[in-house]
Short mmCIF file of C-alpha atoms in Angstrom, two decimals:
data_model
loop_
_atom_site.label_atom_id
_atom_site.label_comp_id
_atom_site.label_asym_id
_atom_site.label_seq_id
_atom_site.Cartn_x
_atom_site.Cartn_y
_atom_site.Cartn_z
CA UNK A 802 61.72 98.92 91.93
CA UNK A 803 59.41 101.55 92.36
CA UNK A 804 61.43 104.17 90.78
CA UNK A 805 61.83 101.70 87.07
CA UNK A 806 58.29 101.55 87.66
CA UNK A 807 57.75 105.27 87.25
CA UNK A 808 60.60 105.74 84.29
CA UNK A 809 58.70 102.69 82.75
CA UNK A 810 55.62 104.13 82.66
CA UNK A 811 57.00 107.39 81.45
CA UNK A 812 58.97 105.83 78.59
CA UNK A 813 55.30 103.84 77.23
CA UNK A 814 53.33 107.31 77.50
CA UNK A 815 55.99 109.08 75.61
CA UNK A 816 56.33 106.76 73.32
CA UNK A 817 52.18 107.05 72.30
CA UNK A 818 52.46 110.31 72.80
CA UNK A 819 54.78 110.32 69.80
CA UNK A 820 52.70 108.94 67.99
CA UNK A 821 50.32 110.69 68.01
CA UNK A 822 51.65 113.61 67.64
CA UNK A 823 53.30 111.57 64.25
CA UNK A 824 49.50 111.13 63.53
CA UNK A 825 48.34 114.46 63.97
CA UNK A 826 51.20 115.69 61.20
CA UNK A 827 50.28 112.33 58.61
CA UNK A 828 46.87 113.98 59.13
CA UNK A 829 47.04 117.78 58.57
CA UNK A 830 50.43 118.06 57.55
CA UNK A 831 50.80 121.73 58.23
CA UNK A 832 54.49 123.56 58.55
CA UNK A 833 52.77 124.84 62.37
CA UNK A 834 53.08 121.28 63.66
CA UNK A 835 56.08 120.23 62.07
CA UNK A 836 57.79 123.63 63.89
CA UNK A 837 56.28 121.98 67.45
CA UNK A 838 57.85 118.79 66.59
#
């Protein structure tokens, strides 16, 4: 239980980190990001 807890977690802070890293590249739109990405 504790362990879907954890990959739960993980999942819902990867998925904002996502977007916002989506955000960042609506936002600046420079090639350096989109090479990160």
């Amino acid at each position: 239980i504790l362990l879907v807890k954890q990959v739960g977690i993980f999942r819902l802070l990867f998925v904002i980190a996502g977007l916002f890293i989506r955000n960042i590249k609506m936002n600046l739109g420079t090639p350096n990001l989109q090479k990160l990405a």
